[in-house]
Amino acid sequence: MTLFRYCGFDIESLIEFPELKTLETRQNEDPIAVERAPVRIDIGSGQRQGPNWVVGQKEAFWWLEGIARFRVDSKGIQVDGEPNAPEGLIRALTLEAPMTLAMQFRDAFCLAVSSTTDGRDVSAYRFLPGGGSSTAAAWQVTRKPGQLLFSDTLLHVRVDDKGQPIASPQGSGVMLWPRAIELLELDSCSRMSVRPELPLQRLELPACRDPLPLGKIITAAMYRRLQESTVDDHHTIDARRPFRLAALRTAGRLWVDAMGKTEKHFQWCLSIARHCAVERGTRSILYP
Amino acid sequence: MQTCWLASYPKSGNTWFRIFLSNLLFPERAPVDPNQLLMSNLIASARGPFQEILGFNSSLLTSDESACLRPAVDSSIARAWTGALCLRKAHDAYTMLPDGQPLMGKGPDFKALYILRDPWDVAVSAANHWNLGFEDTVDRLCQDELKPHRNRDVNEQFPQHLLSWADHVLSWLHSPMDVCLIHYEDMHRQPLATFRRAVRFLGLDRDDDAINDAIQASEFKRLQQLEAKEGFIETPRDGTRFFRKGAMGDGLSKLTSDQLDRLRVQRKIVDRAIEKKEIGQAGIENR
């Protein structure tokens, strides 16, 4: 059994995660357990169903045909990988949807964003999926003095006693494609392949290890000529409405209702809306 | 809800049609700002809904794996659609997945409004959009194979399966769903009749005055002015225009005779299929 740190949670796992930092001792009492076990998808009443998931108030299933099935509850994650599926892919998937579900069962929500920090607070980059937010975060870290990586895909944000949103570092590096690695001249950086069929690499960049307040969310459509407006998902979003931004960009937001977490999620979005600025990304901000 | 694909080869009037439709559906807001269309901009190849519905980072998958999951995502989108009209932009050709299922679904859950534009004009417009020379663009329009995924990066859309220009058109006209074929050139020459037929196919109850008003509000010149002044979200990069000319026959004077010959072969394949009524019955019915 190995202890890892991910998104501010301890993971106690029988599966090795070379992409995560190991812990000598537990940092909190109730780690998320990850184990290999046969998983049979069980669709019960009261559960909500999607194309590759079933979510209820006590347990959830998430799967990718031919690759892996996962059962998730508040205690942890059971992983049932297909024999021929790439191990790196199964691990990467475990750290995405199943981990998001496990956190949600514990009333913990994540923004699906990349982020960096200057050591004081966290700036999150919210682009369309595939829009280059990982590259923007890596750019900040490699080209702007004093910037550290904070998250690549999931940014766990909790609300402290004063109602302030506090982000926890993801701790799994940044995934980049060859073009971005070349552009950022990161060829000599420590890295690992995510899966052998793809040139996608997970790179280890200088990263923050401590929780920090979430300061701002930067949205962008900056490579168009539009500097004054921004496109978010498939609707134009008013940047004065960060609540909507937090709600729309919650990782696994389709599962929130099914888990009975609507009110808690609402309060979470409200806290982000009250305390975080939303900025429109421009070239000068994103690519200094 | 039934999904209607607004299908076309790129640079064939798809965006123009959606601007028209926004003006038709929301006349009180006409002329609409193309940067804030009041109807969904959800293209078939978008990663956003894919990631949201399936719940994970799509860049972990190969392009084949993600293509196999797209039909399930499209069905989920249709089930959850709350608007009156589930019309979605598509540039993919109508192709089959490795398991034999169509990437873009079939009737009655899906139907398609297909916009066909003369390939020589597509080529000139696409060359500007793709930042390619005319020769490379014509090559691409005449290439039969699926364009291989570059595998060097990802962007906001999955790789689109275009096929050649002729195969793109025929793939949709042969597809097992209702298809209404409209010609880009007719959208210019006989706007009322052409847009009216499209509007009827979409099942919208709008009279000729309303259609005419929406056509006026969607004038190409106005879109060009707006793009020059404020920019447009789909403009590919600085120094180019999305609403370039919208002209008919531009390619005839810009391309070499060899390039035109190759595109005329493509055009002939399509014309012959339509004339011989080799295309799907629904396509013929709706011509």
Coordinates of C-alpha atoms in Angstrom, one line a residue:
Chain A
M1 CA 0.0 0.0 0.0
T2 CA 1.5 3.4 -1.0
L3 CA 0.4 6.9 0.0
F4 CA 0.1 9.6 -2.6
R5 CA -1.0 13.2 -2.6
Y6 CA -3.5 14.4 -5.3
C7 CA -5.7 17.5 -5.3
G8 CA -5.2 17.9 -1.5
F9 CA -6.3 14.4 -0.7
D10 CA -4.3 11.4 0.4
I11 CA -4.6 8.4 -1.8
E12 CA -3.9 5.0 -0.3
S13 CA -3.4 2.7 -3.2
L14 CA -2.3 -0.7 -4.2
I15 CA -1.7 0.6 -7.7
E16 CA 1.4 2.6 -8.2
F17 CA 1.1 6.1 -9.6
P18 CA 4.5 7.2 -10.7
E19 CA 3.0 10.5 -11.9
L20 CA 2.2 11.5 -8.2
K21 CA 4.4 12.3 -5.3
T22 CA 4.5 9.7 -2.5
L23 CA 3.9 10.5 1.1
E24 CA 5.7 9.0 4.1
T25 CA 2.8 9.5 6.5
R26 CA -0.9 10.4 6.1
Q27 CA -1.6 14.1 6.0
N28 CA -5.3 13.6 6.7
E29 CA -7.3 10.9 8.4
D30 CA -9.5 9.7 5.7
P31 CA -7.5 8.8 2.5
I32 CA -9.2 7.8 -0.8
A33 CA -8.6 4.1 -1.3
V34 CA -7.7 2.8 -4.7
E35 CA -7.6 -0.9 -5.4
R36 CA -7.9 -3.4 -8.2
A37 CA -11.1 -5.4 -8.1
P38 CA -13.6 -6.9 -10.5
V39 CA -16.3 -4.3 -11.2
R40 CA -19.8 -5.3 -12.4
I41 CA -21.9 -2.3 -13.5
D42 CA -25.0 -2.3 -11.4
I43 CA -27.8 0.0 -12.4
G44 CA -30.1 0.5 -9.5
S45 CA -33.2 2.7 -9.1
G46 CA -32.6 6.3 -8.3
Q47 CA -29.4 6.4 -10.2
R48 CA -28.8 8.7 -13.2
Q49 CA -27.3 7.2 -16.3
G50 CA -25.1 8.7 -19.0
P51 CA -23.4 7.0 -22.0
N52 CA -20.5 5.7 -19.8
W53 CA -21.6 6.4 -16.3
V54 CA -24.2 5.6 -13.7
V55 CA -24.3 7.9 -10.6
G56 CA -26.4 7.6 -7.5
Q57 CA -26.2 9.0 -4.0
K58 CA -24.1 6.2 -2.5
E59 CA -22.1 4.8 -5.4
A60 CA -21.2 5.4 -9.0
F61 CA -19.8 3.5 -12.0
W62 CA -17.7 5.0 -14.8
W63 CA -16.3 3.0 -17.7
L64 CA -14.6 3.2 -21.1
E65 CA -15.5 0.2 -23.2
G66 CA -12.5 -2.1 -23.8
I67 CA -10.3 -0.1 -21.4
A68 CA -11.5 -0.1 -17.8
R69 CA -14.5 -0.1 -15.4
F70 CA -14.5 1.8 -12.2
R71 CA -16.8 1.6 -9.1
V72 CA -16.6 4.7 -6.9
D73 CA -18.0 5.6 -3.5
S74 CA -17.1 7.9 -0.6
K75 CA -14.4 5.4 0.5
G76 CA -12.6 5.1 -2.7
I77 CA -12.2 3.6 -6.2
Q78 CA -12.2 0.1 -7.5
V79 CA -10.4 -0.3 -10.8
D80 CA -11.1 -3.2 -13.2
G81 CA -8.8 -2.7 -16.2
E82 CA -8.9 -4.8 -19.4
P83 CA -5.8 -7.0 -19.7
N84 CA -4.6 -5.4 -22.9
A85 CA -5.4 -1.8 -22.0
P86 CA -2.3 0.5 -21.5
E87 CA -1.5 0.9 -17.8
G88 CA -0.6 4.5 -18.2
L89 CA -4.1 5.2 -19.7
I90 CA -5.9 3.4 -16.9
R91 CA -3.9 5.4 -14.3
A92 CA -4.6 8.6 -16.1
L93 CA -8.3 7.8 -16.3
T94 CA -8.4 6.9 -12.6
L95 CA -7.1 10.3 -11.8
E96 CA -9.8 12.0 -13.9
A97 CA -13.5 11.0 -13.7
P98 CA -13.3 8.3 -10.9
M99 CA -11.3 10.7 -8.7
T100 CA -13.7 13.5 -9.5
L101 CA -16.6 11.3 -8.4
A102 CA -14.8 10.1 -5.3
M103 CA -14.1 13.8 -4.3
Q104 CA -17.8 14.7 -5.0
F105 CA -18.9 11.9 -2.7
R106 CA -16.9 13.8 -0.1
D107 CA -18.5 17.1 -0.9
A108 CA -15.4 18.3 -2.7
F109 CA -15.6 20.0 -6.1
C110 CA -13.0 20.7 -8.7
L111 CA -12.8 23.2 -11.5
A112 CA -11.7 21.7 -14.8
V113 CA -8.8 24.1 -15.4
S114 CA -5.1 24.5 -15.6
S115 CA -3.6 26.9 -13.1
T116 CA -0.4 28.5 -11.8
T117 CA 0.6 30.6 -8.8
D118 CA 2.9 33.4 -8.0
G119 CA 3.1 32.1 -4.4
R120 CA 0.3 34.4 -3.2
D121 CA -2.8 33.1 -4.9
V122 CA -3.8 30.9 -7.8
S123 CA -4.7 32.0 -11.4
A124 CA -6.8 29.4 -13.3
Y125 CA -6.9 29.3 -17.1
R126 CA -10.3 28.4 -18.4
F127 CA -10.2 27.8 -22.1
L128 CA -12.4 25.5 -24.3
P129 CA -11.3 21.9 -24.0
G130 CA -8.4 21.4 -26.3
G131 CA -7.9 25.2 -26.4
G132 CA -4.4 25.2 -25.0
S133 CA -4.9 25.9 -21.2
S134 CA -2.1 23.4 -20.3
T135 CA 0.2 25.1 -22.7
A136 CA -0.7 28.5 -21.3
A137 CA 0.0 27.3 -17.7
A138 CA 3.3 25.7 -18.8
W139 CA 4.2 29.0 -20.6
Q140 CA 3.7 31.0 -17.4
V141 CA 5.9 28.6 -15.5
T142 CA 8.7 28.5 -18.0
R143 CA 8.7 32.1 -19.2
K144 CA 7.5 34.2 -16.3
P145 CA 9.7 34.5 -13.2
G146 CA 8.3 33.2 -9.9
Q147 CA 5.4 31.2 -11.4
L148 CA 4.8 27.7 -10.3
L149 CA 2.5 25.0 -11.7
F150 CA -0.6 24.4 -9.6
S151 CA -2.9 22.2 -11.7
D152 CA -3.3 20.8 -15.2
T153 CA -6.8 19.3 -15.5
L154 CA -8.5 19.4 -12.0
L155 CA -8.3 22.2 -9.5
H156 CA -9.8 21.1 -6.2
V157 CA -11.3 24.2 -4.4
R158 CA -12.6 24.1 -0.9
V159 CA -14.3 26.9 1.0
D160 CA -12.6 27.8 4.3
D161 CA -14.3 29.0 7.6
K162 CA -14.3 32.6 6.3
G163 CA -16.0 31.6 3.0
Q164 CA -12.7 32.0 1.1
P165 CA -12.1 29.5 -1.8
I166 CA -8.8 27.7 -1.2
A167 CA -7.3 25.7 -4.0
S168 CA -5.2 22.6 -3.5
P169 CA -2.4 21.7 -6.0
Q170 CA -3.2 18.8 -8.3
G171 CA 0.3 17.3 -8.1
S172 CA 0.4 15.3 -11.3
G173 CA 2.5 17.5 -13.6
V174 CA 1.2 18.9 -16.9
M175 CA 0.3 16.9 -20.1
L176 CA 1.6 18.4 -23.3
W177 CA 1.7 17.5 -26.9
P178 CA 5.0 17.5 -29.0
R179 CA 4.2 20.9 -30.6
A180 CA 3.9 22.6 -27.2
I181 CA 7.0 20.8 -25.8
E182 CA 8.9 22.1 -28.8
L183 CA 7.5 25.6 -28.6
L184 CA 8.4 25.8 -24.9
E185 CA 11.8 24.2 -25.4
L186 CA 11.1 21.6 -22.8
D187 CA 12.8 18.7 -24.6
S188 CA 15.1 18.1 -21.7
C189 CA 12.4 18.2 -19.0
S190 CA 11.6 15.1 -17.0
R191 CA 8.6 13.4 -18.5
M192 CA 6.7 10.2 -18.9
S193 CA 4.5 8.8 -21.7
V194 CA 0.8 8.7 -20.9
R195 CA 0.1 5.8 -23.3
P196 CA 2.3 4.3 -26.0
E197 CA -0.1 5.0 -28.8
L198 CA 0.0 8.8 -28.3
P199 CA 2.8 11.3 -28.2
L200 CA 1.1 13.0 -25.3
Q201 CA 3.7 13.4 -22.5
R202 CA 3.3 14.2 -18.8
L203 CA 6.0 16.7 -17.7
E204 CA 7.2 17.6 -14.3
L205 CA 7.5 21.4 -14.0
P206 CA 8.3 23.4 -10.9
A207 CA 5.1 23.1 -8.9
C208 CA 3.5 24.5 -5.8
R209 CA 2.8 21.9 -3.1
D210 CA 0.7 24.0 -0.7
P211 CA -2.9 25.2 -0.7
L212 CA -3.5 28.8 -1.7
P213 CA -6.5 31.1 -2.2
L214 CA -8.0 31.0 -5.7
G215 CA -7.5 34.6 -7.0
K216 CA -8.8 34.7 -10.5
I217 CA -10.1 32.8 -13.4
I218 CA -8.8 33.8 -16.8
T219 CA -10.9 33.1 -19.9
A220 CA -9.6 33.4 -23.4
A221 CA -10.3 33.4 -27.1
M222 CA -7.2 35.5 -27.5
Y223 CA -5.9 34.1 -30.7
R224 CA -8.8 35.6 -32.6
R225 CA -8.7 39.3 -33.1
L226 CA -11.3 39.7 -30.4
Q227 CA -9.6 41.2 -27.4
E228 CA -12.7 42.5 -25.7
S229 CA -15.0 39.6 -25.8
T230 CA -14.7 36.0 -24.9
V231 CA -16.3 32.7 -25.9
D232 CA -17.0 30.2 -23.3
D233 CA -18.4 26.8 -24.1
H234 CA -21.1 27.4 -26.6
H235 CA -22.5 30.5 -25.2
T236 CA -21.0 33.8 -24.8
I237 CA -20.5 34.3 -21.1
D238 CA -20.6 37.6 -19.3
A239 CA -17.4 37.8 -17.4
R240 CA -19.2 39.7 -14.7
R241 CA -21.0 36.5 -13.8
P242 CA -18.3 34.2 -12.3
F243 CA -20.9 32.1 -10.6
R244 CA -22.0 30.8 -14.0
L245 CA -18.4 30.3 -14.9
A246 CA -17.7 28.2 -11.8
A247 CA -20.9 26.2 -12.3
L248 CA -20.3 25.5 -16.0
R249 CA -16.6 24.6 -15.4
T250 CA -17.1 22.3 -12.5
A251 CA -15.5 18.9 -13.3
G252 CA -18.3 16.3 -13.4
R253 CA -21.1 18.9 -13.1
L254 CA -23.5 16.4 -14.7
W255 CA -23.1 14.2 -11.6
V256 CA -23.8 16.8 -9.0
D257 CA -27.6 16.5 -9.0
A258 CA -27.6 12.7 -9.2
M259 CA -25.4 12.6 -6.0
G260 CA -27.8 15.0 -4.2
K261 CA -25.1 17.6 -3.9
T262 CA -26.9 20.5 -5.6
E263 CA -27.1 22.8 -2.6
K264 CA -23.5 22.2 -1.6
H265 CA -22.4 22.8 -5.1
F266 CA -24.4 26.0 -5.3
Q267 CA -22.8 27.3 -2.1
W268 CA -19.4 26.4 -3.5
C269 CA -20.0 28.3 -6.8
L270 CA -21.3 31.3 -4.8
S271 CA -18.1 31.3 -2.7
I272 CA -16.0 31.4 -5.9
A273 CA -18.2 34.0 -7.4
R274 CA -17.8 36.2 -4.3
H275 CA -14.1 36.0 -4.0
C276 CA -12.6 35.4 -7.5
A277 CA -12.0 37.8 -10.2
V278 CA -12.7 36.8 -13.8
E279 CA -10.3 38.3 -16.4
R280 CA -10.3 38.1 -20.1
G281 CA -7.1 36.6 -21.3
T282 CA -5.0 38.5 -23.8
R283 CA -1.7 37.6 -25.4
S284 CA 0.2 39.9 -23.0
I285 CA -1.3 38.2 -19.9
L286 CA -1.2 34.6 -21.2
Y287 CA 2.0 34.6 -23.1
P288 CA 4.3 37.2 -21.6
Chain B
M1 CA -35.5 15.3 -29.9
Q2 CA -34.5 14.8 -33.5
T3 CA -31.1 16.3 -34.4
C4 CA -30.7 18.1 -37.7
W5 CA -27.2 18.4 -39.0
L6 CA -26.4 21.5 -40.9
A7 CA -23.8 19.7 -43.0
S8 CA -21.4 21.1 -45.5
Y9 CA -17.8 20.9 -46.7
P10 CA -16.0 23.8 -44.9
K11 CA -16.4 27.3 -46.4
S12 CA -19.7 26.5 -48.1
G13 CA -22.1 28.9 -46.3
N14 CA -22.7 27.0 -43.1
T15 CA -22.0 30.0 -40.8
W16 CA -24.0 32.3 -43.1
F17 CA -27.0 30.0 -42.8
R18 CA -26.8 30.0 -39.0
I19 CA -26.7 33.8 -38.9
F20 CA -29.8 33.8 -41.2
L21 CA -31.5 31.4 -38.9
S22 CA -30.7 33.4 -35.8
N23 CA -32.2 36.5 -37.5
L24 CA -35.2 34.4 -38.4
L25 CA -35.7 32.9 -35.0
F26 CA -35.0 36.1 -33.1
P27 CA -36.3 39.0 -35.3
E28 CA -36.5 41.3 -32.3
R29 CA -32.7 41.1 -32.0
A30 CA -32.0 41.3 -35.8
P31 CA -29.5 42.0 -37.1
V32 CA -27.8 39.6 -34.7
D33 CA -24.2 39.9 -33.7
P34 CA -22.5 36.9 -35.3
N35 CA -20.2 36.7 -32.3
Q36 CA -23.1 36.1 -30.1
L37 CA -25.4 34.0 -32.1
L38 CA -28.7 33.3 -30.3
M39 CA -28.8 29.7 -31.4
S40 CA -26.3 27.0 -30.5
N41 CA -22.9 27.1 -32.1
L42 CA -22.4 23.4 -31.2
I43 CA -20.4 21.8 -34.0
A44 CA -20.4 18.0 -34.3
S45 CA -16.6 17.8 -33.8
A46 CA -16.5 19.9 -30.6
R47 CA -14.5 18.5 -27.7
G48 CA -16.4 20.5 -25.1
P49 CA -19.7 18.5 -24.9
F50 CA -17.8 15.3 -25.4
Q51 CA -15.7 15.9 -22.3
E52 CA -18.6 17.2 -20.3
I53 CA -20.9 14.3 -21.0
L54 CA -18.3 11.5 -20.7
G55 CA -16.5 13.2 -17.8
F56 CA -12.9 13.1 -18.7
N57 CA -10.0 14.6 -20.7
S58 CA -10.6 13.6 -24.3
S59 CA -6.9 14.0 -25.3
L60 CA -6.2 10.7 -23.5
L61 CA -7.9 8.9 -26.4
T62 CA -6.7 8.2 -29.9
S63 CA -8.8 9.9 -32.7
D64 CA -10.4 6.5 -33.5
E65 CA -11.4 5.9 -29.9
S66 CA -12.9 9.3 -29.6
A67 CA -14.8 9.0 -32.9
C68 CA -16.4 5.7 -31.6
L69 CA -17.7 7.6 -28.6
R70 CA -19.2 10.5 -30.5
P71 CA -22.5 9.0 -31.5
A72 CA -23.3 8.3 -27.8
V73 CA -22.5 11.9 -27.0
D74 CA -24.7 13.2 -29.9
S75 CA -27.6 11.1 -28.6
S76 CA -27.1 12.5 -25.1
I77 CA -27.1 16.0 -26.5
A78 CA -30.3 15.4 -28.4
R79 CA -32.0 13.9 -25.3
A80 CA -31.0 16.9 -23.1
W81 CA -31.8 19.5 -25.7
T82 CA -34.3 22.0 -24.4
G83 CA -34.6 24.4 -27.4
A84 CA -37.2 24.2 -30.1
L85 CA -34.7 23.1 -32.8
C86 CA -31.7 20.9 -32.3
L87 CA -29.7 22.1 -35.3
R88 CA -26.0 21.4 -35.2
K89 CA -23.2 22.4 -37.6
A90 CA -21.2 19.5 -39.1
H91 CA -18.2 19.5 -41.5
D92 CA -17.5 15.8 -41.2
A93 CA -18.4 13.6 -44.1
Y94 CA -20.9 10.8 -43.5
T95 CA -18.5 8.0 -42.6
M96 CA -18.7 4.6 -40.8
L97 CA -16.9 3.7 -37.6
P98 CA -14.9 0.5 -37.3
D99 CA -17.9 -1.2 -35.7
G100 CA -20.0 -0.4 -38.8
Q101 CA -22.1 2.2 -37.1
P102 CA -22.3 5.7 -38.7
L103 CA -20.4 8.5 -37.1
M104 CA -23.2 10.9 -37.7
G105 CA -26.2 8.7 -36.8
K106 CA -29.2 7.8 -39.0
G107 CA -32.9 8.5 -39.4
P108 CA -35.3 9.0 -37.7
D109 CA -33.2 10.4 -34.9
F110 CA -31.1 12.5 -37.3
K111 CA -31.7 14.4 -40.5
A112 CA -29.5 16.7 -42.5
L113 CA -29.7 20.0 -44.3
Y114 CA -26.8 19.9 -46.7
I115 CA -25.3 23.1 -48.3
L116 CA -23.4 22.5 -51.5
R117 CA -21.1 25.2 -53.0
D118 CA -19.2 25.1 -56.2
P119 CA -15.8 23.4 -55.4
W120 CA -13.7 26.1 -57.2
D121 CA -15.2 28.8 -54.9
V122 CA -14.8 26.5 -51.9
A123 CA -11.1 26.0 -52.8
V124 CA -10.4 29.8 -52.9
S125 CA -12.2 30.4 -49.7
A126 CA -10.7 27.4 -47.9
A127 CA -7.2 28.3 -49.1
N128 CA -7.5 31.6 -47.2
H129 CA -9.1 29.8 -44.2
W130 CA -6.6 27.0 -44.0
N131 CA -3.6 29.2 -44.8
L132 CA -2.7 27.0 -47.8
G133 CA -1.8 27.7 -51.4
F134 CA -4.4 27.0 -54.1
E135 CA -2.5 23.8 -55.2
D136 CA -2.5 22.3 -51.8
T137 CA -6.1 23.2 -51.2
V138 CA -7.2 21.7 -54.5
D139 CA -5.2 18.5 -53.5
R140 CA -7.1 18.4 -50.3
L141 CA -10.5 18.8 -52.0
C142 CA -9.6 16.0 -54.4
Q143 CA -8.1 13.6 -51.9
D144 CA -10.2 10.5 -51.3
E145 CA -8.7 9.3 -48.0
L146 CA -9.5 10.4 -44.5
K147 CA -7.1 13.1 -43.6
P148 CA -4.7 11.6 -41.1
H149 CA -4.5 13.0 -37.6
R150 CA -1.4 15.1 -37.2
N151 CA -0.8 13.8 -33.7
R152 CA 1.4 16.7 -32.8
D153 CA -1.2 18.6 -30.8
V154 CA -4.9 18.8 -30.2
N155 CA -7.4 21.7 -30.6
E156 CA -10.9 22.5 -29.7
Q157 CA -12.3 20.1 -32.2
F158 CA -11.7 16.5 -33.0
P159 CA -10.1 15.8 -36.4
Q160 CA -12.9 16.1 -39.0
H161 CA -13.3 13.3 -41.6
L162 CA -13.7 15.3 -44.8
L163 CA -13.0 12.9 -47.7
S164 CA -12.8 14.5 -51.1
W165 CA -15.2 17.3 -52.0
A166 CA -17.3 14.9 -54.1
D167 CA -17.3 12.1 -51.6
H168 CA -18.2 14.5 -48.9
V169 CA -21.4 15.6 -50.8
L170 CA -22.3 12.0 -51.9
S171 CA -21.7 10.5 -48.5
W172 CA -24.4 12.8 -47.1
L173 CA -26.8 12.4 -50.0
H174 CA -26.5 8.6 -49.6
S175 CA -26.9 8.7 -45.9
P176 CA -29.8 6.8 -44.3
M177 CA -31.6 9.9 -43.1
D178 CA -33.8 12.6 -44.6
V179 CA -31.5 15.0 -46.5
C180 CA -32.5 18.4 -47.9
L181 CA -29.9 19.6 -50.4
I182 CA -29.5 23.4 -51.0
H183 CA -27.0 25.1 -53.2
Y184 CA -25.0 28.0 -52.0
E185 CA -25.3 29.7 -55.3
D186 CA -29.1 29.5 -55.0
M187 CA -28.9 31.2 -51.6
H188 CA -27.6 34.2 -53.6
R189 CA -29.6 33.9 -56.8
Q190 CA -33.0 32.9 -55.4
P191 CA -32.7 33.6 -51.8
L192 CA -36.3 33.5 -50.8
A193 CA -37.1 30.2 -52.5
T194 CA -33.9 28.6 -51.2
F195 CA -34.1 29.7 -47.6
R196 CA -37.9 29.0 -47.6
R197 CA -37.2 25.4 -48.6
A198 CA -34.6 25.1 -45.8
V199 CA -36.9 26.6 -43.3
R200 CA -39.8 24.2 -44.2
F201 CA -37.4 21.3 -44.0
L202 CA -36.5 22.4 -40.5
G203 CA -40.2 22.4 -39.6
L204 CA -40.3 26.1 -38.8
D205 CA -43.5 28.0 -39.4
R206 CA -42.3 31.4 -40.8
D207 CA -43.9 33.4 -43.6
D208 CA -42.1 34.9 -46.6
D209 CA -41.9 38.3 -45.0
A210 CA -40.1 36.9 -42.0
I211 CA -37.8 35.0 -44.2
N212 CA -37.1 38.0 -46.3
D213 CA -36.4 40.1 -43.3
A214 CA -33.9 37.5 -42.0
I215 CA -32.2 37.4 -45.4
Q216 CA -31.8 41.2 -45.4
A217 CA -30.4 41.1 -41.8
S218 CA -27.8 38.5 -42.9
E219 CA -26.4 40.4 -45.8
F220 CA -22.8 39.4 -46.5
K221 CA -21.6 43.0 -46.7
R222 CA -22.8 43.7 -43.2
L223 CA -21.1 40.7 -41.9
Q224 CA -17.8 41.8 -43.6
Q225 CA -18.1 45.2 -42.1
L226 CA -18.8 43.8 -38.6
E227 CA -15.8 41.4 -38.9
A228 CA -13.5 44.3 -40.0
K229 CA -14.7 46.4 -37.1
E230 CA -15.0 44.0 -34.2
G231 CA -13.5 40.7 -35.3
F232 CA -15.3 37.4 -35.6
I233 CA -14.8 34.4 -33.3
E234 CA -14.2 32.0 -36.2
T235 CA -11.6 34.0 -38.0
P236 CA -8.7 31.6 -38.2
R237 CA -5.9 34.0 -37.4
D238 CA -4.7 37.6 -37.5
G239 CA -4.5 39.1 -41.0
T240 CA -7.3 37.0 -42.5
R241 CA -11.0 37.3 -42.9
F242 CA -13.7 34.7 -42.3
F243 CA -16.3 36.6 -44.4
R244 CA -14.0 37.0 -47.3
K245 CA -16.1 37.6 -50.4
G246 CA -19.0 35.2 -50.4
A247 CA -18.8 35.6 -54.1
M248 CA -19.8 33.2 -56.9
G249 CA -17.4 32.2 -59.6
D250 CA -14.3 33.7 -57.8
G251 CA -12.5 30.5 -58.2
L252 CA -12.9 30.5 -62.0
S253 CA -10.6 33.4 -62.3
K254 CA -8.2 32.6 -59.5
L255 CA -7.4 29.0 -60.1
T256 CA -5.3 27.5 -63.0
S257 CA -6.9 25.6 -65.7
D258 CA -5.4 22.4 -64.4
Q259 CA -6.7 23.1 -60.9
L260 CA -10.1 23.9 -62.3
D261 CA -10.1 20.7 -64.4
R262 CA -9.5 18.6 -61.3
L263 CA -12.3 20.3 -59.5
R264 CA -14.7 20.0 -62.5
V265 CA -14.1 16.2 -62.3
Q266 CA -15.2 16.4 -58.7
R267 CA -18.2 18.4 -59.6
K268 CA -19.2 16.1 -62.5
I269 CA -19.2 13.1 -60.2
V270 CA -21.7 14.9 -57.9
D271 CA -23.9 16.2 -60.8
R272 CA -24.0 12.8 -62.5
A273 CA -25.1 11.1 -59.2
I274 CA -27.8 13.7 -58.7
E275 CA -29.0 13.6 -62.3
K276 CA -29.1 9.8 -62.3
K277 CA -31.0 9.9 -59.0
E278 CA -28.4 7.7 -57.5
I279 CA -28.6 9.6 -54.3
G280 CA -30.8 8.6 -51.4
Q281 CA -34.5 8.9 -51.9
A282 CA -34.9 11.5 -49.2
G283 CA -32.3 13.7 -50.9
I284 CA -34.2 13.5 -54.2
E285 CA -37.5 14.2 -52.6
N286 CA -36.1 17.3 -51.0
R287 CA -34.3 18.8 -54.0

